[in-house]
Amino acid sequence: MVSFAISNELRARLERGGPILALTGAGVSAESGLATFRGPGGMWEGRDPMELATPQAFAADPETVWRFYDWRRKQAAEAAPNPAHVAFAALEQGRDSFRLVTQNVDGLHERAGNRDVLRLHGSLWRLRCLGDCEEHDNLELDLGPLPPRCACGALLRPAVVWFGEPLDPAVLHRAEQFAEEADLVIVAGTSALVYPAAALPEIARLAGAYVVEVNPETTPLSERADVHIAGSAGAVLPRLVEVAGIA
Ligand code: OAD
């Protein structure tokens, strides 16, 4: 039994059918067994993101970078969506005006049933050729010798956003539009430290949205959000779906 208070305002906004924006981060996949990035046991503990998640690292040592991403693809493939992912899929199916924006690259939102996921940081399951070929889906768990190469001979890289790289401007623009239109924003499982994703709740709040943060820990967003629910996404999200009147 999960016990946490749902404010009258949150209840009203869940019930009234206005546009809902969800912004998710690695914490939403934690209950699926995937490590978050920061904090004890996080992926960046004992690993230097500058050596694994930058274009410079890839240029210097594509094999090491690919070993990291190959391992993450395998971990993600073995993981299953948890009740938080299922709840976000129910919100999309139950509401016309639900938008999901994620920083996650693991594909679990899609596997839970969300059809329209705005992926700010790309996907582990798409590959980009360093030549001129089109970016494409690739679900193979055995990519052959690392680093993999495109049929044209050029190196392939995971189509994720690395540190120091800009987000796709069209994707960011859509996310900002959703933020401006939202009546309610649910921010779940993110440390709210990485920009521009971390700016979206503030954009929404200034445009009149009610912002609820779901995270067992506090973050820089906690003080600015209208409500911080200190619980795990897998416990809290199903309850929010219930209050929204979605079976
Ligand atoms: P972080 O690892 O920075 O933060 C994960 C957050 O999830 C923390 O605030 C945890 O307290 C919280 N958390 C853990 N378990 C949870 C649970 N069961 N329910 C709810 N919250 C939980 O991950 P992100 O904020 O996603 O970027 O990180 C943002 C970006 O930084 C990532 O997309 C990645 C990373 O470096 C790149 O690689 C470019």
mmCIF file of C-alpha atoms and ligand atoms in Angstrom:
data_model
loop_
_atom_site.group_PDB
_atom_site.id
_atom_site.type_symbol
_atom_site.label_atom_id
_atom_site.label_comp_id
_atom_site.label_asym_id
_atom_site.label_seq_id
_atom_site.Cartn_x
_atom_site.Cartn_y
_atom_site.Cartn_z
ATOM 1 C CA MET A 1 0.000 0.000 0.000
ATOM 2 C CA VAL A 2 1.499 3.323 -1.047
ATOM 3 C CA SER A 3 0.631 6.227 1.136
ATOM 4 C CA PHE A 4 1.259 9.809 0.069
ATOM 5 C CA ALA A 5 -0.964 12.844 -0.044
ATOM 6 C CA ILE A 6 -2.465 14.069 -3.289
ATOM 7 C CA SER A 7 -3.162 17.785 -3.001
ATOM 8 C CA ASN A 8 -6.576 19.084 -4.049
ATOM 9 C CA GLU A 9 -4.964 21.061 -6.848
ATOM 10 C CA LEU A 10 -3.131 18.000 -8.198
ATOM 11 C CA ARG A 11 -6.334 15.961 -8.027
ATOM 12 C CA ALA A 12 -8.266 18.712 -9.845
ATOM 13 C CA ARG A 13 -5.653 18.947 -12.609
ATOM 14 C CA LEU A 14 -5.528 15.173 -13.038
ATOM 15 C CA GLU A 15 -9.313 15.020 -13.271
ATOM 16 C CA ARG A 16 -10.009 17.961 -15.530
ATOM 17 C CA GLY A 17 -8.518 16.604 -18.757
ATOM 18 C CA GLY A 18 -6.117 19.441 -19.645
ATOM 19 C CA PRO A 19 -2.807 18.790 -21.408
ATOM 20 C CA ILE A 20 -0.400 16.740 -19.304
ATOM 21 C CA LEU A 21 3.334 16.689 -19.978
ATOM 22 C CA ALA A 22 5.520 13.991 -18.434
ATOM 23 C CA LEU A 23 9.281 14.477 -18.276
ATOM 24 C CA THR A 24 11.158 11.338 -17.336
ATOM 25 C CA GLY A 25 14.728 10.426 -16.485
ATOM 26 C CA ALA A 26 16.801 7.405 -15.557
ATOM 27 C CA GLY A 27 15.046 6.942 -12.187
ATOM 28 C CA VAL A 28 11.934 5.754 -14.029
ATOM 29 C CA SER A 29 13.897 2.742 -15.272
ATOM 30 C CA ALA A 30 15.561 2.066 -11.899
ATOM 31 C CA GLU A 31 12.774 -0.318 -10.865
ATOM 32 C CA SER A 32 13.412 -2.227 -14.094
ATOM 33 C CA GLY A 33 16.922 -2.893 -12.809
ATOM 34 C CA LEU A 34 18.746 -0.282 -14.918
ATOM 35 C CA ALA A 35 21.251 1.871 -13.043
ATOM 36 C CA THR A 36 20.733 5.630 -12.932
ATOM 37 C CA PHE A 37 23.697 7.865 -13.798
ATOM 38 C CA ARG A 38 24.413 9.834 -10.648
ATOM 39 C CA GLY A 39 24.660 8.873 -6.994
ATOM 40 C CA PRO A 40 25.875 5.687 -5.299
ATOM 41 C CA GLY A 41 25.820 2.714 -7.667
ATOM 42 C CA GLY A 42 25.123 5.067 -10.577
ATOM 43 C CA MET A 43 26.599 4.467 -14.004
ATOM 44 C CA TRP A 44 28.945 7.424 -13.654
ATOM 45 C CA GLU A 45 30.405 6.055 -10.400
ATOM 46 C CA GLY A 46 33.870 4.807 -11.278
ATOM 47 C CA ARG A 47 33.402 5.789 -14.921
ATOM 48 C CA ASP A 48 34.303 9.084 -16.501
ATOM 49 C CA PRO A 49 31.477 10.365 -18.726
ATOM 50 C CA MET A 50 34.070 12.402 -20.640
ATOM 51 C CA GLU A 51 35.756 9.138 -21.702
ATOM 52 C CA LEU A 52 32.519 7.381 -22.664
ATOM 53 C CA ALA A 53 29.894 9.902 -23.699
ATOM 54 C CA THR A 54 31.537 12.644 -25.747
ATOM 55 C CA PRO A 55 32.352 12.960 -29.461
ATOM 56 C CA GLN A 56 36.011 13.417 -28.483
ATOM 57 C CA ALA A 57 36.024 10.093 -26.619
ATOM 58 C CA PHE A 58 34.476 8.371 -29.632
ATOM 59 C CA ALA A 59 37.021 9.889 -32.012
ATOM 60 C CA ALA A 60 39.898 8.798 -29.732
ATOM 61 C CA ASP A 61 38.678 5.291 -28.875
ATOM 62 C CA PRO A 62 35.503 4.134 -30.624
ATOM 63 C CA GLU A 63 35.894 0.568 -29.384
ATOM 64 C CA THR A 64 35.825 1.534 -25.681
ATOM 65 C CA VAL A 65 32.844 3.830 -26.210
ATOM 66 C CA TRP A 66 31.047 1.104 -28.147
ATOM 67 C CA ARG A 67 31.752 -1.485 -25.425
ATOM 68 C CA PHE A 68 29.913 0.806 -22.978
ATOM 69 C CA TYR A 69 26.934 1.261 -25.310
ATOM 70 C CA ASP A 70 26.866 -2.405 -26.336
ATOM 71 C CA TRP A 71 26.673 -3.331 -22.622
ATOM 72 C CA ARG A 72 23.852 -0.821 -22.098
ATOM 73 C CA ARG A 73 21.916 -2.185 -25.096
ATOM 74 C CA LYS A 74 22.183 -5.690 -23.637
ATOM 75 C CA GLN A 75 21.118 -4.518 -20.162
ATOM 76 C CA ALA A 76 18.153 -2.639 -21.608
ATOM 77 C CA ALA A 77 17.117 -5.629 -23.718
ATOM 78 C CA GLU A 78 17.083 -7.836 -20.619
ATOM 79 C CA ALA A 79 15.033 -5.320 -18.616
ATOM 80 C CA ALA A 80 11.247 -5.146 -18.701
ATOM 81 C CA PRO A 81 9.011 -2.081 -18.340
ATOM 82 C CA ASN A 82 7.912 -1.513 -14.725
ATOM 83 C CA PRO A 83 4.617 -0.121 -13.331
ATOM 84 C CA ALA A 84 5.787 3.471 -13.933
ATOM 85 C CA HIS A 85 6.281 2.812 -17.661
ATOM 86 C CA VAL A 86 2.919 1.046 -17.785
ATOM 87 C CA ALA A 87 1.272 4.029 -16.087
ATOM 88 C CA PHE A 88 2.700 6.475 -18.642
ATOM 89 C CA ALA A 89 1.406 4.262 -21.452
ATOM 90 C CA ALA A 90 -2.043 4.243 -19.805
ATOM 91 C CA LEU A 91 -1.974 8.047 -19.616
ATOM 92 C CA GLU A 92 -1.167 8.283 -23.331
ATOM 93 C CA GLN A 93 -3.932 5.853 -24.226
ATOM 94 C CA GLY A 94 -6.460 7.381 -21.837
ATOM 95 C CA ARG A 95 -5.934 11.065 -22.602
ATOM 96 C CA ASP A 96 -5.895 12.922 -25.944
ATOM 97 C CA SER A 97 -3.563 15.569 -24.681
ATOM 98 C CA PHE A 98 -0.805 13.600 -22.980
ATOM 99 C CA ARG A 99 2.798 14.152 -24.074
ATOM 100 C CA LEU A 100 5.800 12.126 -22.972
ATOM 101 C CA VAL A 101 9.251 13.686 -23.126
ATOM 102 C CA THR A 102 12.116 11.511 -21.945
ATOM 103 C CA GLN A 103 15.833 11.788 -21.399
ATOM 104 C CA ASN A 104 16.026 8.001 -21.420
ATOM 105 C CA VAL A 105 17.542 6.121 -24.325
ATOM 106 C CA ASP A 106 16.624 2.592 -23.195
ATOM 107 C CA GLY A 107 13.392 2.137 -25.192
ATOM 108 C CA LEU A 108 11.348 0.969 -22.182
ATOM 109 C CA HIS A 109 8.650 3.635 -22.638
ATOM 110 C CA GLU A 110 8.092 2.416 -26.188
ATOM 111 C CA ARG A 111 8.053 -1.224 -25.050
ATOM 112 C CA ALA A 112 5.416 -0.358 -22.421
ATOM 113 C CA GLY A 113 3.186 0.899 -25.227
ATOM 114 C CA ASN A 114 3.822 4.641 -25.604
ATOM 115 C CA ARG A 115 3.538 5.441 -29.302
ATOM 116 C CA ASP A 116 4.597 9.072 -29.270
ATOM 117 C CA VAL A 117 7.770 9.455 -27.226
ATOM 118 C CA LEU A 118 9.793 12.613 -27.645
ATOM 119 C CA ARG A 119 13.346 11.435 -27.022
ATOM 120 C CA LEU A 120 15.510 14.370 -26.017
ATOM 121 C CA HIS A 121 18.716 12.337 -25.773
ATOM 122 C CA GLY A 122 18.159 9.926 -28.656
ATOM 123 C CA SER A 123 17.976 6.143 -28.506
ATOM 124 C CA LEU A 124 20.291 3.208 -27.894
ATOM 125 C CA TRP A 125 18.321 1.440 -30.614
ATOM 126 C CA ARG A 126 19.188 3.798 -33.444
ATOM 127 C CA LEU A 127 22.543 4.016 -35.192
ATOM 128 C CA ARG A 128 24.080 6.899 -37.082
ATOM 129 C CA CYS A 129 26.694 6.562 -39.825
ATOM 130 C CA LEU A 130 29.632 8.951 -39.654
ATOM 131 C CA GLY A 131 29.427 9.055 -43.454
ATOM 132 C CA ASP A 132 26.334 10.417 -45.129
ATOM 133 C CA CYS A 133 23.940 7.465 -44.743
ATOM 134 C CA GLU A 134 20.563 7.794 -43.018
ATOM 135 C CA GLU A 135 20.194 7.193 -39.290
ATOM 136 C CA HIS A 136 18.341 3.911 -38.789
ATOM 137 C CA ASP A 137 16.760 1.577 -36.218
ATOM 138 C CA ASN A 138 18.857 -1.391 -35.133
ATOM 139 C CA LEU A 139 17.666 -3.871 -32.499
ATOM 140 C CA GLU A 140 20.477 -6.409 -33.037
ATOM 141 C CA LEU A 141 22.075 -7.641 -29.833
ATOM 142 C CA ASP A 142 25.144 -8.876 -31.657
ATOM 143 C CA LEU A 143 26.655 -6.033 -33.630
ATOM 144 C CA GLY A 144 29.698 -8.104 -34.580
ATOM 145 C CA PRO A 145 33.202 -6.803 -33.905
ATOM 146 C CA LEU A 146 33.154 -3.423 -32.171
ATOM 147 C CA PRO A 147 33.088 -0.694 -33.335
ATOM 148 C CA PRO A 148 30.436 -1.624 -35.927
ATOM 149 C CA ARG A 149 30.655 -0.209 -39.435
ATOM 150 C CA CYS A 150 28.048 0.893 -41.920
ATOM 151 C CA ALA A 151 27.702 -0.869 -45.288
ATOM 152 C CA CYS A 152 29.408 2.224 -46.767
ATOM 153 C CA GLY A 153 32.501 1.482 -44.659
ATOM 154 C CA ALA A 154 32.224 4.439 -42.276
ATOM 155 C CA LEU A 155 31.980 3.988 -38.500
ATOM 156 C CA LEU A 156 28.544 3.718 -36.903
ATOM 157 C CA ARG A 157 27.790 5.432 -33.606
ATOM 158 C CA PRO A 158 24.831 5.180 -31.262
ATOM 159 C CA ALA A 159 22.289 7.900 -32.086
ATOM 160 C CA VAL A 160 22.369 9.367 -28.596
ATOM 161 C CA VAL A 161 23.207 12.885 -27.503
ATOM 162 C CA TRP A 162 26.639 13.078 -25.946
ATOM 163 C CA PHE A 163 27.978 15.717 -23.573
ATOM 164 C CA GLY A 164 28.893 18.817 -25.524
ATOM 165 C CA GLU A 165 26.460 18.012 -28.358
ATOM 166 C CA PRO A 166 23.332 20.015 -29.025
ATOM 167 C CA LEU A 167 19.896 18.429 -28.856
ATOM 168 C CA ASP A 168 17.999 18.076 -32.132
ATOM 169 C CA PRO A 169 16.513 21.591 -32.412
ATOM 170 C CA ALA A 170 13.185 20.297 -33.784
ATOM 171 C CA VAL A 171 12.809 17.855 -30.872
ATOM 172 C CA LEU A 172 13.686 20.513 -28.318
ATOM 173 C CA HIS A 173 11.291 22.984 -29.930
ATOM 174 C CA ARG A 174 8.404 20.484 -29.698
ATOM 175 C CA ALA A 175 9.247 19.752 -26.059
ATOM 176 C CA GLU A 176 9.237 23.467 -25.247
ATOM 177 C CA GLN A 177 5.893 23.867 -27.002
ATOM 178 C CA PHE A 178 4.419 21.031 -24.934
ATOM 179 C CA ALA A 179 5.781 22.732 -21.811
ATOM 180 C CA GLU A 180 4.099 26.004 -22.724
ATOM 181 C CA GLU A 181 0.766 24.299 -23.410
ATOM 182 C CA ALA A 182 0.736 21.991 -20.370
ATOM 183 C CA ASP A 183 -1.799 22.275 -17.572
ATOM 184 C CA LEU A 184 0.047 19.699 -15.457
ATOM 185 C CA VAL A 185 3.667 18.537 -15.609
ATOM 186 C CA ILE A 186 4.780 15.274 -14.029
ATOM 187 C CA VAL A 187 8.563 15.157 -13.627
ATOM 188 C CA ALA A 188 9.712 11.680 -12.640
ATOM 189 C CA GLY A 189 13.088 10.059 -12.003
ATOM 190 C CA THR A 190 15.402 12.859 -13.015
ATOM 191 C CA SER A 191 18.073 14.667 -11.015
ATOM 192 C CA ALA A 192 17.003 17.844 -12.894
ATOM 193 C CA LEU A 193 20.647 18.767 -13.404
ATOM 194 C CA VAL A 194 21.103 18.337 -17.144
ATOM 195 C CA TYR A 195 19.987 21.169 -19.393
ATOM 196 C CA PRO A 196 18.073 21.939 -21.530
ATOM 197 C CA ALA A 197 15.774 19.132 -20.286
ATOM 198 C CA ALA A 198 15.872 20.541 -16.757
ATOM 199 C CA ALA A 199 14.485 23.886 -17.997
ATOM 200 C CA LEU A 200 11.213 22.373 -19.265
ATOM 201 C CA PRO A 201 9.372 22.278 -15.891
ATOM 202 C CA GLU A 202 10.275 25.928 -15.305
ATOM 203 C CA ILE A 203 9.057 26.943 -18.777
ATOM 204 C CA ALA A 204 5.779 25.155 -18.031
ATOM 205 C CA ARG A 205 5.413 26.661 -14.573
ATOM 206 C CA LEU A 206 5.925 30.198 -15.860
ATOM 207 C CA ALA A 207 3.210 29.501 -18.458
ATOM 208 C CA GLY A 208 0.773 28.448 -15.715
ATOM 209 C CA ALA A 209 1.259 24.695 -15.353
ATOM 210 C CA TYR A 210 1.174 22.880 -12.021
ATOM 211 C CA VAL A 211 4.437 20.958 -11.572
ATOM 212 C CA VAL A 212 4.631 17.723 -9.596
ATOM 213 C CA GLU A 213 7.961 16.019 -9.017
ATOM 214 C CA VAL A 214 8.118 12.287 -8.274
ATOM 215 C CA ASN A 215 11.486 11.322 -6.840
ATOM 216 C CA PRO A 216 12.504 9.620 -3.575
ATOM 217 C CA GLU A 217 15.262 12.264 -3.266
ATOM 218 C CA THR A 218 15.142 16.040 -3.477
ATOM 219 C CA THR A 219 16.654 17.799 -6.491
ATOM 220 C CA PRO A 220 17.195 21.428 -7.510
ATOM 221 C CA LEU A 221 13.630 21.297 -8.884
ATOM 222 C CA SER A 222 12.035 20.223 -5.582
ATOM 223 C CA GLU A 223 11.784 23.736 -4.135
ATOM 224 C CA ARG A 224 10.401 25.242 -7.310
ATOM 225 C CA ALA A 225 7.890 22.472 -8.080
ATOM 226 C CA ASP A 226 4.355 22.886 -6.734
ATOM 227 C CA VAL A 227 4.548 19.455 -5.115
ATOM 228 C CA HIS A 228 7.366 17.002 -4.480
ATOM 229 C CA ILE A 229 6.146 13.452 -3.911
ATOM 230 C CA ALA A 230 8.948 11.550 -2.196
ATOM 231 C CA GLY A 231 8.246 8.109 -3.575
ATOM 232 C CA SER A 232 9.376 5.783 -6.312
ATOM 233 C CA ALA A 233 7.903 6.253 -9.773
ATOM 234 C CA GLY A 234 6.704 2.638 -9.844
ATOM 235 C CA ALA A 235 4.614 3.208 -6.715
ATOM 236 C CA VAL A 236 3.390 6.749 -7.374
ATOM 237 C CA LEU A 237 2.548 6.801 -11.087
ATOM 238 C CA PRO A 238 -0.087 4.041 -10.999
ATOM 239 C CA ARG A 239 -1.859 6.005 -8.242
ATOM 240 C CA LEU A 240 -1.824 9.212 -10.314
ATOM 241 C CA VAL A 241 -3.346 7.287 -13.240
ATOM 242 C CA GLU A 242 -6.076 6.046 -10.906
ATOM 243 C CA VAL A 243 -6.856 9.584 -9.717
ATOM 244 C CA ALA A 244 -6.968 10.721 -13.360
ATOM 245 C CA GLY A 245 -9.836 8.250 -13.747
ATOM 246 C CA ILE A 246 -8.036 6.004 -16.204
ATOM 247 C CA ALA A 247 -8.726 2.327 -15.581
HETATM 248 P P1 OAD B 1 20.262 10.829 -12.964
HETATM 249 O O1 OAD B 1 21.016 9.573 -12.715
HETATM 250 O O2 OAD B 1 21.018 12.101 -12.966
HETATM 251 O O3 OAD B 1 19.094 10.983 -11.895
HETATM 252 C C1 OAD B 1 18.215 9.936 -11.618
HETATM 253 C C2 OAD B 1 17.208 10.427 -10.588
HETATM 254 O O4 OAD B 1 16.244 9.402 -10.392
HETATM 255 C C3 OAD B 1 17.782 10.756 -9.208
HETATM 256 O O5 OAD B 1 17.333 12.048 -8.797
HETATM 257 C C4 OAD B 1 17.189 9.670 -8.289
HETATM 258 O O6 OAD B 1 16.908 10.147 -6.981
HETATM 259 C C5 OAD B 1 15.919 9.342 -9.015
HETATM 260 N N1 OAD B 1 15.377 7.989 -8.772
HETATM 261 C C6 OAD B 1 16.065 6.848 -8.479
HETATM 262 N N2 OAD B 1 15.216 5.810 -8.363
HETATM 263 C C7 OAD B 1 13.959 6.308 -8.598
HETATM 264 C C8 OAD B 1 12.657 5.734 -8.637
HETATM 265 N N3 OAD B 1 12.466 4.429 -8.415
HETATM 266 N N4 OAD B 1 11.605 6.550 -8.915
HETATM 267 C C9 OAD B 1 11.797 7.870 -9.143
HETATM 268 N N5 OAD B 1 13.004 8.463 -9.121
HETATM 269 C C10 OAD B 1 14.074 7.695 -8.864
HETATM 270 O O7 OAD B 1 19.460 10.610 -14.345
HETATM 271 P P2 OAD B 1 18.845 11.704 -15.323
HETATM 272 O O8 OAD B 1 18.269 12.846 -14.581
HETATM 273 O O9 OAD B 1 17.992 10.973 -16.289
HETATM 274 O O10 OAD B 1 22.637 12.170 -20.381
HETATM 275 O O11 OAD B 1 20.145 12.185 -16.079
HETATM 276 C C11 OAD B 1 20.038 13.134 -17.085
HETATM 277 C C12 OAD B 1 21.056 12.882 -18.155
HETATM 278 O O12 OAD B 1 22.369 12.830 -17.590
HETATM 279 C C13 OAD B 1 20.927 11.538 -18.849
HETATM 280 O O13 OAD B 1 20.011 11.575 -19.915
HETATM 281 C C14 OAD B 1 22.319 11.267 -19.307
HETATM 282 C C15 OAD B 1 23.026 11.613 -18.025
HETATM 283 O O14 OAD B 1 24.376 11.811 -18.054
HETATM 284 C C16 OAD B 1 23.545 11.869 -21.280
HETATM 285 O O15 OAD B 1 24.130 10.802 -21.310
HETATM 286 C C17 OAD B 1 23.755 12.959 -22.279
#
